[in-house]
Amino acid sequence: NAGVMQNPRHLVRRRGQEARLRCSPMKGHSHVYWYRQLPEEGLKFMVYLQKENIIDESGMPKERFSAEFPKEGPSILRIQQVVRGDSAAYFCASSRTGWSDTQYFGPGTRLTVL
Amino acid sequence: GENVEQHPSTLSVQEGDSAVIKCTYSDSASNYFPWYKQELGKRPQLIIDIRSNVGEKKDQRIAVTLNKTAKHFSLHITETQPEDSAVYFCAVSDGSSNTGKLIFGQGTTLQVKP
């Protein structure tokens, strides 16, 4: 019974590089949410996706950030030209249905920008 | 948009005592209220949730109460144990978007002293 998988678990990038974070939802789940957690803070919603569709990206910065959830393969959160302020833990969560359904979190990717 | 306030930010109790954490929210359309426990460096784990058609829910030592009129809900942990020490987050489903995205409180660091 594999839970939500994320990789890599730790990612170090220099300023200006690109970061790609992957999330594989639980089996049977087709709804993926990405959240960001700054050090010693709560989780902030970034984007909600279903297969091949972005449903809500209201929490995602307009520039440098993008997300996708292709028909085959994991969901990907991409950050271009990273800056120090992007250093955070990025968690994805999945649910079976979207609205008010239980969300299960992955272990997170801890991004450090040097 | 939805605003979630969580109190207290830190809570220290003696082993065996009870702990109570409260959250208030602003959007009366919200209808799903989960609580997550996060240990240092780990993923948020769902410990209990409640939906708006229920006023109280209990699971062994953990209970959640919901007052929709006053727009607040609380987590109650009885007979606390050292392994209950962690950061606890309340969350509220965003009622205005109906996408299931969660708005999180700021977190409560619970310390249970043996």
mmCIF file of C-alpha atoms in Angstrom:
data_model
loop_
_atom_site.group_PDB
_atom_site.id
_atom_site.type_symbol
_atom_site.label_atom_id
_atom_site.label_comp_id
_atom_site.label_asym_id
_atom_site.label_seq_id
_atom_site.Cartn_x
_atom_site.Cartn_y
_atom_site.Cartn_z
ATOM 1 C CA ASN A 1 0.000 0.000 0.000
ATOM 2 C CA ALA A 2 2.371 2.683 -1.265
ATOM 3 C CA GLY A 3 1.610 6.142 -0.004
ATOM 4 C CA VAL A 4 2.331 9.415 -1.727
ATOM 5 C CA MET A 5 5.876 9.409 -3.091
ATOM 6 C CA GLN A 6 8.060 12.434 -3.665
ATOM 7 C CA ASN A 7 11.535 12.743 -5.056
ATOM 8 C CA PRO A 8 14.095 13.902 -4.569
ATOM 9 C CA ARG A 9 13.853 14.170 -0.785
ATOM 10 C CA HIS A 10 16.586 16.800 -0.709
ATOM 11 C CA LEU A 11 17.614 19.100 -3.527
ATOM 12 C CA VAL A 12 20.386 21.674 -3.532
ATOM 13 C CA ARG A 13 20.506 24.272 -6.266
ATOM 14 C CA ARG A 14 22.540 27.405 -6.895
ATOM 15 C CA ARG A 15 20.790 30.672 -7.613
ATOM 16 C CA GLY A 16 19.622 30.799 -11.211
ATOM 17 C CA GLN A 17 19.343 27.026 -11.682
ATOM 18 C CA GLU A 18 16.150 25.069 -12.215
ATOM 19 C CA ALA A 19 14.502 22.779 -9.672
ATOM 20 C CA ARG A 20 12.183 19.908 -10.610
ATOM 21 C CA LEU A 21 10.154 18.246 -7.901
ATOM 22 C CA ARG A 22 8.179 15.064 -8.537
ATOM 23 C CA CYS A 23 5.112 13.661 -6.867
ATOM 24 C CA SER A 24 3.425 10.305 -7.424
ATOM 25 C CA PRO A 25 -0.029 10.156 -5.809
ATOM 26 C CA MET A 26 -1.420 7.200 -3.926
ATOM 27 C CA LYS A 27 -2.836 4.408 -6.038
ATOM 28 C CA GLY A 28 -6.345 5.278 -7.109
ATOM 29 C CA HIS A 29 -5.899 9.005 -6.466
ATOM 30 C CA SER A 30 -6.161 11.403 -9.376
ATOM 31 C CA HIS A 31 -6.104 14.714 -7.490
ATOM 32 C CA VAL A 32 -2.806 16.332 -6.510
ATOM 33 C CA TYR A 33 -2.155 19.403 -4.379
ATOM 34 C CA TRP A 34 1.184 21.146 -3.860
ATOM 35 C CA TYR A 35 1.948 23.067 -0.658
ATOM 36 C CA ARG A 36 5.007 25.021 0.414
ATOM 37 C CA GLN A 37 6.278 25.205 3.974
ATOM 38 C CA LEU A 38 8.803 27.860 4.901
ATOM 39 C CA PRO A 39 10.992 27.165 7.970
ATOM 40 C CA GLU A 40 8.913 27.139 11.162
ATOM 41 C CA GLU A 41 5.747 28.178 9.334
ATOM 42 C CA GLY A 42 2.534 26.551 8.251
ATOM 43 C CA LEU A 43 1.734 25.079 4.874
ATOM 44 C CA LYS A 44 0.617 27.360 2.061
ATOM 45 C CA PHE A 45 -1.407 26.097 -0.878
ATOM 46 C CA MET A 46 0.223 26.507 -4.264
ATOM 47 C CA VAL A 47 -1.628 24.555 -6.942
ATOM 48 C CA TYR A 48 -4.258 21.852 -7.457
ATOM 49 C CA LEU A 49 -4.155 19.529 -10.446
ATOM 50 C CA GLN A 50 -6.050 16.640 -11.893
ATOM 51 C CA LYS A 51 -4.698 14.487 -14.694
ATOM 52 C CA GLU A 52 -3.711 16.819 -17.578
ATOM 53 C CA ASN A 53 -5.494 19.786 -15.978
ATOM 54 C CA ILE A 54 -4.562 22.630 -13.668
ATOM 55 C CA ILE A 55 -7.677 23.318 -11.632
ATOM 56 C CA ASP A 56 -6.506 26.024 -9.242
ATOM 57 C CA GLU A 57 -3.140 27.777 -9.321
ATOM 58 C CA SER A 58 -4.134 30.737 -7.197
ATOM 59 C CA GLY A 59 -1.350 30.120 -4.659
ATOM 60 C CA MET A 60 1.469 29.793 -7.126
ATOM 61 C CA PRO A 61 3.761 32.757 -7.956
ATOM 62 C CA LYS A 62 3.040 33.996 -11.482
ATOM 63 C CA GLU A 63 6.664 33.926 -12.549
ATOM 64 C CA ARG A 64 9.231 31.112 -12.493
ATOM 65 C CA PHE A 65 6.824 28.491 -11.081
ATOM 66 C CA SER A 66 4.872 25.965 -13.123
ATOM 67 C CA ALA A 67 3.196 22.635 -12.462
ATOM 68 C CA GLU A 68 1.901 19.759 -14.522
ATOM 69 C CA PHE A 69 0.261 16.380 -14.022
ATOM 70 C CA PRO A 70 0.527 14.459 -17.296
ATOM 71 C CA LYS A 71 -1.625 11.531 -18.324
ATOM 72 C CA GLU A 72 1.268 9.203 -17.568
ATOM 73 C CA GLY A 73 3.853 9.761 -14.872
ATOM 74 C CA PRO A 74 4.175 11.893 -11.767
ATOM 75 C CA SER A 75 3.100 15.448 -11.145
ATOM 76 C CA ILE A 76 5.987 17.886 -11.513
ATOM 77 C CA LEU A 77 6.530 21.241 -9.831
ATOM 78 C CA ARG A 78 9.116 23.237 -11.703
ATOM 79 C CA ILE A 79 10.912 26.296 -10.402
ATOM 80 C CA GLN A 80 13.037 28.205 -12.870
ATOM 81 C CA GLN A 81 15.898 30.542 -11.957
ATOM 82 C CA VAL A 82 15.689 29.725 -8.274
ATOM 83 C CA VAL A 83 16.399 32.386 -5.658
ATOM 84 C CA ARG A 84 17.291 32.019 -1.972
ATOM 85 C CA GLY A 85 13.702 32.776 -0.980
ATOM 86 C CA ASP A 86 12.587 29.576 -2.730
ATOM 87 C CA SER A 87 14.338 27.513 -0.048
ATOM 88 C CA ALA A 88 11.555 25.592 1.678
ATOM 89 C CA ALA A 89 9.944 22.194 2.044
ATOM 90 C CA TYR A 90 7.569 21.395 -0.794
ATOM 91 C CA PHE A 91 4.875 18.862 -0.007
ATOM 92 C CA CYS A 92 2.405 17.282 -2.326
ATOM 93 C CA ALA A 93 -0.816 15.656 -1.207
ATOM 94 C CA SER A 94 -3.231 13.453 -3.076
ATOM 95 C CA SER A 95 -6.891 12.593 -2.687
ATOM 96 C CA ARG A 96 -9.297 10.212 -4.366
ATOM 97 C CA THR A 97 -11.806 12.899 -5.194
ATOM 98 C CA GLY A 98 -11.239 16.610 -5.041
ATOM 99 C CA TRP A 99 -13.710 18.399 -2.905
ATOM 100 C CA SER A 100 -13.467 17.944 0.877
ATOM 101 C CA ASP A 101 -11.833 14.556 0.509
ATOM 102 C CA THR A 102 -9.020 13.448 2.787
ATOM 103 C CA GLN A 103 -5.607 14.569 1.578
ATOM 104 C CA TYR A 104 -2.587 12.365 2.255
ATOM 105 C CA PHE A 105 0.821 13.993 2.225
ATOM 106 C CA GLY A 106 4.092 12.843 0.761
ATOM 107 C CA PRO A 107 7.411 13.084 2.642
ATOM 108 C CA GLY A 108 8.283 16.379 0.995
ATOM 109 C CA THR A 109 11.228 17.737 -0.961
ATOM 110 C CA ARG A 110 13.522 20.038 0.953
ATOM 111 C CA LEU A 111 14.932 22.579 -1.464
ATOM 112 C CA THR A 112 18.009 24.543 -0.484
ATOM 113 C CA VAL A 113 19.163 27.372 -2.724
ATOM 114 C CA LEU A 114 22.780 28.415 -2.233
ATOM 115 C CA GLY B 1 -10.337 34.755 1.171
ATOM 116 C CA GLU B 2 -10.368 32.256 4.000
ATOM 117 C CA ASN B 3 -8.398 33.137 7.126
ATOM 118 C CA VAL B 4 -7.503 30.566 9.778
ATOM 119 C CA GLU B 5 -6.215 31.528 13.217
ATOM 120 C CA GLN B 6 -4.735 28.889 15.518
ATOM 121 C CA HIS B 7 -3.998 29.206 19.243
ATOM 122 C CA PRO B 8 -1.881 28.746 21.203
ATOM 123 C CA SER B 9 1.339 28.797 19.203
ATOM 124 C CA THR B 10 3.105 26.732 21.882
ATOM 125 C CA LEU B 11 1.675 24.468 24.552
ATOM 126 C CA SER B 12 3.519 22.600 27.280
ATOM 127 C CA VAL B 13 1.729 19.992 29.387
ATOM 128 C CA GLN B 14 2.674 17.318 31.853
ATOM 129 C CA GLU B 15 2.346 13.707 30.737
ATOM 130 C CA GLY B 16 -1.169 12.486 31.449
ATOM 131 C CA ASP B 17 -2.745 15.936 31.260
ATOM 132 C CA SER B 18 -5.090 17.082 28.489
ATOM 133 C CA ALA B 19 -4.197 19.459 25.681
ATOM 134 C CA VAL B 20 -6.598 21.682 23.761
ATOM 135 C CA ILE B 21 -5.826 23.596 20.565
ATOM 136 C CA LYS B 22 -8.339 25.997 18.995
ATOM 137 C CA CYS B 23 -8.823 27.314 15.491
ATOM 138 C CA THR B 24 -11.144 29.948 14.117
ATOM 139 C CA TYR B 25 -11.991 30.520 10.481
ATOM 140 C CA SER B 26 -13.773 33.181 8.464
ATOM 141 C CA ASP B 27 -15.585 31.515 5.534
ATOM 142 C CA SER B 28 -18.965 30.111 6.526
ATOM 143 C CA ALA B 29 -18.996 28.006 3.324
ATOM 144 C CA SER B 30 -16.089 25.869 4.564
ATOM 145 C CA ASN B 31 -17.243 22.344 5.372
ATOM 146 C CA TYR B 32 -14.183 20.167 6.034
ATOM 147 C CA PHE B 33 -11.833 20.540 8.999
ATOM 148 C CA PRO B 34 -8.823 18.204 9.315
ATOM 149 C CA TRP B 35 -6.055 18.169 11.908
ATOM 150 C CA TYR B 36 -2.507 17.170 11.026
ATOM 151 C CA LYS B 37 0.426 16.201 13.230
ATOM 152 C CA GLN B 38 3.928 16.952 11.989
ATOM 153 C CA GLU B 39 7.053 15.669 13.669
ATOM 154 C CA LEU B 40 10.347 17.378 12.973
ATOM 155 C CA GLY B 41 11.473 16.793 9.404
ATOM 156 C CA LYS B 42 8.506 14.554 8.625
ATOM 157 C CA ARG B 43 5.351 14.795 6.554
ATOM 158 C CA PRO B 44 2.067 16.123 7.977
ATOM 159 C CA GLN B 45 -0.049 13.153 9.072
ATOM 160 C CA LEU B 46 -3.815 13.302 9.356
ATOM 161 C CA ILE B 47 -4.893 12.480 12.890
ATOM 162 C CA ILE B 48 -8.592 13.322 12.781
ATOM 163 C CA ASP B 49 -11.036 15.259 10.635
ATOM 164 C CA ILE B 50 -14.613 16.455 10.868
ATOM 165 C CA ARG B 51 -17.193 17.585 8.375
ATOM 166 C CA SER B 52 -19.763 20.294 8.880
ATOM 167 C CA ASN B 53 -22.713 17.964 9.358
ATOM 168 C CA VAL B 54 -21.126 16.639 12.562
ATOM 169 C CA GLY B 55 -20.491 18.530 15.827
ATOM 170 C CA GLU B 56 -18.021 16.182 17.465
ATOM 171 C CA LYS B 57 -15.854 13.226 16.547
ATOM 172 C CA LYS B 58 -13.680 11.041 18.747
ATOM 173 C CA ASP B 59 -10.924 8.530 18.054
ATOM 174 C CA GLN B 60 -9.435 7.013 21.202
ATOM 175 C CA ARG B 61 -7.547 9.831 22.987
ATOM 176 C CA ILE B 62 -8.221 12.402 20.282
ATOM 177 C CA ALA B 63 -11.413 14.363 19.719
ATOM 178 C CA VAL B 64 -12.454 17.301 17.600
ATOM 179 C CA THR B 65 -15.409 19.602 18.224
ATOM 180 C CA LEU B 66 -16.921 21.976 15.683
ATOM 181 C CA ASN B 67 -19.084 25.039 16.252
ATOM 182 C CA LYS B 68 -20.210 26.221 12.822
ATOM 183 C CA THR B 69 -22.190 29.133 14.166
ATOM 184 C CA ALA B 70 -19.181 30.581 15.933
ATOM 185 C CA LYS B 71 -16.808 29.354 13.205
ATOM 186 C CA HIS B 72 -14.356 27.602 15.461
ATOM 187 C CA PHE B 73 -13.187 24.063 16.050
ATOM 188 C CA SER B 74 -10.904 22.486 18.598
ATOM 189 C CA LEU B 75 -8.594 19.513 18.999
ATOM 190 C CA HIS B 76 -8.619 17.718 22.332
ATOM 191 C CA ILE B 77 -5.935 15.232 23.332
ATOM 192 C CA THR B 78 -6.467 13.384 26.597
ATOM 193 C CA GLU B 79 -3.931 11.424 28.644
ATOM 194 C CA THR B 80 -1.056 12.972 26.739
ATOM 195 C CA GLN B 81 2.136 10.977 26.200
ATOM 196 C CA PRO B 82 5.660 12.131 25.285
ATOM 197 C CA GLU B 83 5.171 10.764 21.763
ATOM 198 C CA ASP B 84 2.349 13.279 21.296
ATOM 199 C CA SER B 85 5.029 16.000 21.208
ATOM 200 C CA ALA B 86 4.943 17.527 17.708
ATOM 201 C CA VAL B 87 3.559 20.472 15.753
ATOM 202 C CA TYR B 88 -0.193 20.313 15.179
ATOM 203 C CA PHE B 89 -1.898 22.107 12.304
ATOM 204 C CA CYS B 90 -5.572 22.732 11.819
ATOM 205 C CA ALA B 91 -6.851 23.231 8.293
ATOM 206 C CA VAL B 92 -10.050 24.360 6.629
ATOM 207 C CA SER B 93 -11.308 23.567 3.153
ATOM 208 C CA ASP B 94 -11.669 26.695 1.057
ATOM 209 C CA GLY B 95 -15.415 27.134 0.702
ATOM 210 C CA SER B 96 -15.325 29.830 -1.967
ATOM 211 C CA SER B 97 -13.371 27.841 -4.548
ATOM 212 C CA ASN B 98 -14.853 24.380 -3.911
ATOM 213 C CA THR B 99 -11.601 22.820 -5.108
ATOM 214 C CA GLY B 100 -10.733 21.115 -1.849
ATOM 215 C CA LYS B 101 -7.615 23.166 -1.264
ATOM 216 C CA LEU B 102 -6.774 23.476 2.407
ATOM 217 C CA ILE B 103 -5.993 26.666 4.280
ATOM 218 C CA PHE B 104 -3.749 25.891 7.257
ATOM 219 C CA GLY B 105 -3.376 27.498 10.641
ATOM 220 C CA GLN B 106 0.016 28.649 11.835
ATOM 221 C CA GLY B 107 0.630 25.546 13.928
ATOM 222 C CA THR B 108 0.893 24.699 17.630
ATOM 223 C CA THR B 109 4.060 23.204 19.057
ATOM 224 C CA LEU B 110 2.992 20.744 21.737
ATOM 225 C CA GLN B 111 5.526 19.588 24.291
ATOM 226 C CA VAL B 112 4.572 16.775 26.640
ATOM 227 C CA LYS B 113 6.916 16.557 29.612
ATOM 228 C CA PRO B 114 7.467 13.109 31.087
#
